[in-house]
Every structure is written in structure tokens, then in C-alpha cells.
Amino acid sequence: MKNAFSPKVFFRYIALMMVTVFMLSSLTACSNEQEVKSEGMTITLNKSYKESTLANATWYYTSPDGLAMGIKSLKNDVEKSGLEVNSPLDYAEAYIRANNIPGKPKIKGKGKYIYFEHTRKVSGTEYKYLTCIYDQYDSYWVVTFACYKALYNDYKMDFFESADSVVFDE
């Protein structure tokens, strides 16, 4: 009876495993993600997002189906504007009022940020937004993701993964 683990079979097995590991590591190296760094903040976005510009946005990226943007507001500037903001919740409520966001979006907490979702019609097209508020020692960050309302459920998990990836320099 022939041994199932002959040296020839064993080396073929090892060679096959090495090829498999190489292929998997190549796929990992070709990640579909990019890191965006701006003013002490880093976020991971899908590579389909391309850098663009928008007035008043600290960073702004668009994709074929949506957008992602960040706005940094220094707490001193918020205070000088006359707003009574003592927490991320206060800031979110002020942001909702200042941007005439329709309805009364429910503000929820998720780990290191709070967020709300809302829908808005722009030039006859409905978009759905996920807006996240982060509290840093000297600033509030608003990170917003948006896409066509019909696609929101397809992108919602990706939006939250990007929101969860946010880190700030110490």
C-alpha cells in the first residue's frame, strides 16, 4: 500500500499552499480602499471616491453614486458665532436647524460619534444622507455621506464602515 503522504505529494501540497497564499496576499494588496487625511483626521473611503472641492468643506469626495465630505468647526468659532453648544448633541441640533434639514431627524449614538439620517430633494432628485458628528478637544467634525435615495440601503453599511474608520491625530 502506497503512503498517502509521500514526499512527492507533500511537496506538491506545500507548493499549492504557497501559490494560494501568494494569490490571497496579492488580492489584499489590491485593496479597494483609500485613506483620506485632512487637518488631523483620517478616514477610509472606497477607491471609487475621487477628490473634489466644495465651498466650506474641509474635504470633499464624490463617486458615481454619491459623496462623502468632512467639515471641521473649531469650538472657539462656534462659540464666537453666538451658538450655545456644549456637546455633540447640541452641535447636531444646531447643524440641523442651520441647514434647514426637513423633519426632525432622530439623533443616535454609535461608538465614538453621534449620527442622524435624513432625506432631501435637490433639483427634483431625492438623496438620502448619513451625517456623523465627532467631538474633538478643540473642534467638532461633521462627516456626511449621501447617495440617491433608492441606493441608500445598498450603501448604508459602507457609509457606517467609513464612519467607524475615522481616527484623529493625538
XYZ file of N, CA and C in Angstrom:
510
model
N 0.838 -1.180 0.000
C 0.000 0.000 0.000
C 0.885 1.246 0.000
N 0.546 2.143 -0.865
C 1.333 3.362 -1.025
C 0.969 4.365 0.077
N 1.957 5.041 0.613
C 1.755 6.033 1.660
C 1.145 7.298 1.046
N 0.027 7.783 1.619
C -0.674 8.966 1.116
C 0.162 10.235 1.273
N 1.128 10.196 2.156
C 1.956 11.375 2.411
C 3.382 11.160 1.906
N 3.508 10.715 0.692
C 4.835 10.548 0.100
C 5.467 11.921 -0.062
N 6.788 11.987 -0.149
C 7.451 13.288 -0.298
C 6.962 14.052 -1.517
N 6.700 13.346 -2.605
C 6.243 13.996 -3.829
C 4.887 14.681 -3.603
N 3.934 13.986 -2.972
C 2.613 14.541 -2.670
C 2.742 15.683 -1.672
N 3.595 15.484 -0.681
C 3.790 16.501 0.342
C 4.297 17.812 -0.277
N 5.314 17.743 -1.152
C 5.870 18.952 -1.771
C 4.878 19.609 -2.723
N 4.062 18.810 -3.403
C 3.015 19.398 -4.253
C 2.004 20.159 -3.390
N 1.657 19.558 -2.270
C 0.723 20.197 -1.335
C 1.295 21.532 -0.842
N 2.572 21.523 -0.453
C 3.221 22.745 0.030
C 3.264 23.789 -1.091
N 3.603 23.382 -2.307
C 3.655 24.314 -3.437
C 2.281 24.924 -3.695
N 1.247 24.106 -3.653
C -0.121 24.592 -3.851
C -0.502 25.595 -2.763
N -0.142 25.301 -1.528
C -0.444 26.219 -0.418
C 0.295 27.545 -0.602
N 1.540 27.503 -1.051
C 2.304 28.732 -1.264
C 1.684 29.580 -2.367
N 1.244 28.934 -3.440
C 0.585 29.667 -4.525
C -0.704 30.301 -4.022
N -1.474 29.568 -3.221
C -2.732 30.085 -2.664
C -2.463 31.294 -1.772
N -1.475 31.196 -0.906
C -1.133 32.321 -0.019
C -0.697 33.525 -0.842
N 0.122 33.304 -1.873
C 0.571 34.395 -2.734
C -0.611 35.072 -3.410
N -1.550 34.286 -3.932
C -2.721 34.857 -4.605
C -3.570 35.664 -3.637
N -3.787 35.137 -2.435
C -4.590 35.873 -1.450
C -3.906 37.160 -1.023
N -2.586 37.120 -0.841
C -1.885 38.349 -0.450
C -1.904 39.370 -1.582
N -1.905 38.916 -2.827
C -1.998 39.840 -3.963
C -3.346 40.524 -3.983
N -4.398 39.771 -3.681
C -5.735 40.372 -3.639
C -5.833 41.404 -2.533
N -5.238 41.113 -1.387
C -5.262 42.051 -0.275
C -4.488 43.317 -0.630
N -3.375 43.168 -1.339
C -2.568 44.332 -1.717
C -3.330 45.231 -2.682
N -4.252 44.689 -3.439
C -5.042 45.465 -4.388
C -6.333 45.909 -3.719
N -6.209 46.468 -2.556
C -7.370 46.880 -1.784
C -8.219 47.876 -2.560
N -9.493 47.842 -2.280
C -10.432 48.749 -2.923
C -10.698 49.972 -2.038
N -9.762 50.252 -1.114
C -9.940 51.351 -0.182
C -8.796 52.346 -0.281
N -9.077 53.560 0.171
C -8.065 54.610 0.233
C -8.212 55.348 1.551
N -7.105 55.832 2.064
C -7.131 56.655 3.268
C -7.120 58.116 2.860
N -8.024 58.869 3.442
C -8.093 60.308 3.215
C -7.664 60.984 4.516
N -6.675 61.872 4.419
C -6.169 62.584 5.595
C -6.361 64.073 5.387
N -6.900 64.721 6.409
C -7.121 66.159 6.318
C -7.196 66.770 7.714
N -6.362 67.738 7.960
C -6.374 68.527 9.207
C -6.479 67.664 10.459
N -5.666 66.620 10.528
C -5.619 65.786 11.720
C -6.643 64.673 11.766
N -7.393 64.493 10.712
C -8.405 63.429 10.646
C -8.044 62.469 9.520
N -8.270 61.189 9.749
C -8.069 60.171 8.715
C -9.335 59.336 8.626
N -9.783 59.076 7.404
C -10.968 58.261 7.153
C -10.664 57.335 5.976
N -11.240 56.160 5.993
C -11.079 55.210 4.896
C -12.321 55.250 4.020
N -12.093 55.489 2.729
C -13.181 55.528 1.747
C -12.901 54.518 0.644
N -13.935 54.130 -0.052
C -13.816 53.283 -1.228
C -13.042 54.049 -2.296
N -12.259 53.336 -3.102
C -11.467 53.996 -4.150
C -12.314 54.617 -5.253
N -13.604 54.306 -5.283
C -14.455 54.936 -6.301
C -14.654 56.424 -6.024
N -14.334 56.861 -4.798
C -14.432 58.284 -4.455
C -13.207 59.016 -4.979
N -13.450 60.148 -5.620
C -12.383 60.987 -6.151
C -12.445 62.359 -5.495
N -11.283 62.910 -5.206
C -11.217 64.216 -4.549
C -11.849 65.287 -5.423
N -12.591 66.158 -4.780
C -13.245 67.264 -5.455
C -13.209 68.451 -4.498
N -13.912 69.522 -4.830
C -13.956 70.677 -3.936
C -15.394 71.136 -3.756
N -15.657 71.645 -2.594
C -16.955 72.229 -2.259
C -16.689 73.332 -1.255
N -17.249 74.503 -1.496
C -17.055 75.627 -0.580
C -17.433 75.217 0.837
N -16.625 75.617 1.782
C -16.824 75.377 3.208
C -16.565 73.944 3.665
N -16.284 73.012 2.765
C -15.959 71.641 3.169
C -14.446 71.552 3.396
N -14.054 70.910 4.473
C -12.640 70.700 4.752
C -12.069 69.686 3.768
N -12.841 68.642 3.485
C -12.515 67.692 2.421
C -13.819 67.242 1.777
N -13.731 66.880 0.495
C -14.934 66.543 -0.271
C -14.564 65.544 -1.361
N -15.247 64.417 -1.386
C -15.014 63.373 -2.384
C -16.345 62.967 -3.000
N -16.322 62.700 -4.285
C -17.527 62.244 -4.977
C -17.257 60.911 -5.649
N -18.321 60.150 -5.834
C -18.264 58.878 -6.558
C -19.397 58.911 -7.585
N -19.473 57.926 -8.460
C -20.567 57.931 -9.438
C -21.964 57.967 -8.804
N -22.088 57.415 -7.595
C -23.406 57.340 -6.964
C -23.581 58.206 -5.728
N -22.534 58.899 -5.279
C -22.719 59.647 -4.044
C -21.562 60.553 -3.700
N -21.511 60.914 -2.418
C -20.469 61.821 -1.937
C -20.123 61.498 -0.492
N -18.958 61.982 -0.103
C -18.506 61.942 1.286
C -17.778 63.249 1.528
N -18.062 63.885 2.660
C -17.382 65.144 2.953
C -17.216 65.331 4.449
N -16.220 66.127 4.789
C -15.964 66.453 6.183
C -15.861 67.953 6.362
N -16.424 68.429 7.461
C -16.354 69.853 7.797
C -15.871 69.965 9.239
N -14.768 70.672 9.422
C -14.217 70.896 10.756
C -14.636 72.279 11.233
N -15.220 72.325 12.428
C -15.612 73.597 13.038
C -14.894 73.735 14.373
N -14.049 74.738 14.482
C -13.365 74.977 15.745
C -14.378 75.415 16.801
N -14.247 74.887 17.992
C -15.201 75.212 19.066
C -15.180 76.705 19.384
N -14.012 77.336 19.308
C -13.931 78.787 19.546
C -14.764 79.554 18.530
N -14.720 79.123 17.259
C -15.502 79.789 16.218
C -16.994 79.583 16.433
N -17.370 78.393 16.873
C -18.786 78.112 17.155
C -19.265 79.007 18.282
N -18.451 79.136 19.315
C -18.805 79.983 20.454
C -18.914 81.448 20.034
N -17.978 81.928 19.200
C -17.991 83.316 18.734
C -19.207 83.617 17.866
N -19.761 82.584 17.244
C -20.936 82.794 16.394
C -22.204 83.011 17.215
N -22.089 82.786 18.527
C -23.238 83.017 19.396
C -24.058 81.772 19.688
N -23.672 80.644 19.147
C -24.409 79.404 19.411
C -24.057 78.856 20.785
N -25.063 78.377 21.488
C -24.866 77.710 22.770
C -24.677 76.230 22.485
N -23.428 75.810 22.348
C -23.118 74.422 22.025
C -22.154 73.900 23.076
N -22.622 72.934 23.854
C -21.801 72.362 24.920
C -21.554 70.874 24.748
N -22.058 70.305 23.655
C -21.917 68.867 23.450
C -22.123 68.548 21.975
N -21.737 67.347 21.569
C -22.002 66.942 20.182
C -23.504 66.953 19.867
N -24.330 66.609 20.834
C -25.784 66.636 20.629
C -26.251 68.061 20.341
N -25.776 69.027 21.124
C -26.114 70.434 20.873
C -25.667 70.850 19.473
N -24.453 70.417 19.105
C -23.924 70.780 17.794
C -24.781 70.168 16.682
N -25.168 68.904 16.836
C -26.014 68.240 15.832
C -27.349 68.969 15.684
N -27.963 69.331 16.789
C -29.238 70.043 16.728
C -29.077 71.404 16.045
N -27.989 72.113 16.359
C -27.731 73.406 15.718
C -27.464 73.214 14.224
N -26.761 72.162 13.871
C -26.470 71.867 12.467
C -27.759 71.584 11.696
N -28.640 70.823 12.299
C -29.936 70.503 11.668
C -30.728 71.791 11.417
N -30.782 72.666 12.421
C -31.513 73.940 12.270
C -30.862 74.832 11.221
N -29.547 74.975 11.297
C -28.837 75.888 10.400
C -28.930 75.450 8.938
N -29.064 74.165 8.706
C -29.117 73.650 7.337
C -30.537 73.327 6.880
N -31.521 73.788 7.670
C -32.933 73.574 7.323
C -33.217 72.125 6.913
N -32.689 71.201 7.686
C -32.906 69.784 7.398
C -34.352 69.451 7.746
N -35.091 68.937 6.776
C -36.532 68.713 6.977
C -36.840 67.629 8.005
N -38.038 67.767 8.587
C -38.466 66.801 9.598
C -37.657 66.991 10.860
N -37.730 66.042 11.718
C -36.927 66.068 12.944
C -36.132 64.770 12.986
N -34.935 64.761 12.355
C -34.143 63.530 12.346
C -33.815 63.060 13.759
N -33.890 61.753 13.957
C -33.570 61.166 15.256
C -32.051 61.034 15.357
N -31.481 61.639 16.398
C -30.042 61.596 16.616
C -29.729 60.382 17.478
N -28.796 59.554 16.997
C -28.435 58.318 17.679
C -26.932 58.307 17.947
N -26.535 57.501 18.913
C -25.114 57.353 19.212
C -24.578 56.048 18.652
N -23.323 56.077 18.215
C -22.665 54.868 17.719
C -21.181 54.978 18.042
N -20.776 54.394 19.128
C -19.356 54.403 19.490
C -18.823 55.795 19.709
N -17.901 56.223 18.859
C -17.192 57.489 19.053
C -17.866 58.677 18.383
N -19.089 58.504 17.885
C -19.781 59.602 17.225
C -21.290 59.463 17.391
N -21.987 60.565 17.108
C -23.446 60.513 17.017
C -23.791 60.730 15.554
N -24.994 60.329 15.167
C -25.357 60.451 13.757
C -26.855 60.617 13.603
N -27.236 61.078 12.425
C -28.637 61.122 12.055
C -28.739 60.894 10.559
N -29.911 60.442 10.137
C -30.185 60.203 8.724
C -31.331 61.101 8.300
N -31.285 61.543 7.063
C -32.395 62.347 6.548
C -32.416 62.272 5.026
N -33.540 62.692 4.478
C -33.730 62.697 3.032
C -33.977 64.128 2.594
N -33.467 64.471 1.415
C -33.677 65.805 0.878
C -33.763 65.719 -0.639
N -34.685 66.502 -1.205
C -34.828 66.575 -2.648
C -34.008 67.753 -3.157
N -33.140 67.477 -4.141
C -32.293 68.508 -4.732
C -32.509 68.460 -6.244
N -32.963 69.559 -6.803
C -33.226 69.649 -8.250
C -34.083 68.486 -8.750
N -35.094 68.141 -7.962
C -36.033 67.100 -8.370
C -35.598 65.675 -8.084
N -34.393 65.475 -7.545
C -33.895 64.131 -7.248
C -33.790 63.963 -5.738
N -34.258 62.819 -5.230
C -34.191 62.559 -3.794
C -32.880 61.887 -3.417
N -32.234 62.443 -2.392
C -30.995 61.902 -1.854
C -31.214 61.544 -0.391
N -30.479 60.552 0.076
C -30.517 60.194 1.493
C -29.121 60.404 2.062
N -29.068 60.957 3.273
C -27.831 61.369 3.914
C -27.630 60.649 5.235
N -26.372 60.359 5.530
C -25.937 59.922 6.852
C -24.947 60.983 7.309
N -25.269 61.671 8.397
C -24.415 62.724 8.929
C -23.928 62.315 10.305
N -22.609 62.327 10.487
C -21.978 61.912 11.739
C -21.262 63.110 12.368
N -21.362 63.216 13.684
C -20.725 64.313 14.422
C -19.693 63.714 15.378
N -18.458 64.210 15.279
C -17.371 63.769 16.150
C -16.945 64.946 17.018
N -16.651 64.677 18.269
C -16.222 65.703 19.223
C -14.730 65.536 19.478
N -13.950 66.502 19.016
C -12.519 66.530 19.292
C -12.260 67.627 20.308
N -11.104 67.596 20.926
C -10.851 68.520 22.025
C -11.053 69.984 21.642
N -10.708 70.374 20.398
C -10.838 71.781 20.020
C -11.838 72.019 18.891
N -12.514 70.964 18.451
C -13.385 71.112 17.279
C -14.486 70.062 17.251
N -15.478 70.347 16.426
C -16.487 69.373 16.057
C -16.272 69.063 14.583
N -16.366 67.808 14.230
C -16.280 67.381 12.840
C -17.632 66.862 12.403
N -18.085 67.297 11.247
C -19.286 66.761 10.621
C -18.816 65.976 9.403
N -19.136 64.694 9.378
C -18.813 63.856 8.231
C -20.135 63.384 7.643
N -20.360 63.701 6.374
C -21.625 63.386 5.721
C -21.393 62.493 4.512
N -22.247 61.495 4.405
C -22.280 60.605 3.242
C -23.651 60.764 2.614
N -23.729 60.705 1.294
C -25.026 60.830 0.620
C -25.003 60.038 -0.676
N -26.191 59.603 -1.062
C -26.359 58.920 -2.347
C -27.818 59.045 -2.760
N -28.122 58.562 -3.953
C -29.518 58.549 -4.383
C -30.332 57.753 -3.357
N -31.500 58.260 -3.019
C -32.330 57.612 -2.001
C -32.575 56.137 -2.329
N -32.790 55.826 -3.585
C -33.067 54.441 -3.992
C -31.879 53.514 -3.730
N -30.669 54.064 -3.611
C -29.473 53.245 -3.403
C -28.992 53.223 -1.957
N -29.639 53.994 -1.093
C -29.142 54.176 0.270
C -28.955 52.853 1.010
N -29.913 51.971 0.954
C -29.777 50.707 1.683
C -28.604 49.878 1.176
N -28.252 50.031 -0.092
C -27.092 49.326 -0.642
C -25.780 49.901 -0.099
N -25.747 51.196 0.187
C -24.528 51.873 0.617
C -24.443 52.121 2.118
N -25.516 51.960 2.822
C -25.566 52.312 4.244
C -24.459 51.640 5.053
N -24.251 50.347 4.860
C -23.222 49.635 5.618
C -21.830 50.180 5.278
N -21.577 50.489 4.012
C -20.291 51.082 3.617
C -20.098 52.444 4.271
N -21.157 53.240 4.319
C -21.072 54.549 4.971
C -20.680 54.392 6.440
N -21.353 53.463 7.136
C -21.030 53.254 8.551
C -19.611 52.712 8.730
N -19.153 51.842 7.840
C -17.781 51.340 7.935
C -16.785 52.488 7.795
N -17.039 53.396 6.867
C -16.164 54.563 6.723
C -16.244 55.443 7.964
N -17.435 55.677 8.467
C -17.606 56.495 9.679
C -16.874 55.871 10.862
N -16.942 54.558 10.972
C -16.255 53.856 12.067
C -14.736 53.915 11.917
N -14.243 54.127 10.700
C -12.793 54.132 10.460
C -12.118 55.445 10.849
N -12.894 56.463 11.152
C -12.320 57.789 11.441
C -11.410 57.733 12.668
N -10.225 58.286 12.490
C -9.292 58.467 13.606
C -8.742 59.881 13.530
N -8.364 60.392 14.699
C -7.804 61.736 14.797
C -6.392 61.679 15.358
N -5.539 62.583 14.881
C -4.198 62.689 15.434
C -4.293 63.090 16.891
N -3.346 62.634 17.636
C -3.308 62.991 19.069
C -2.703 64.347 19.271
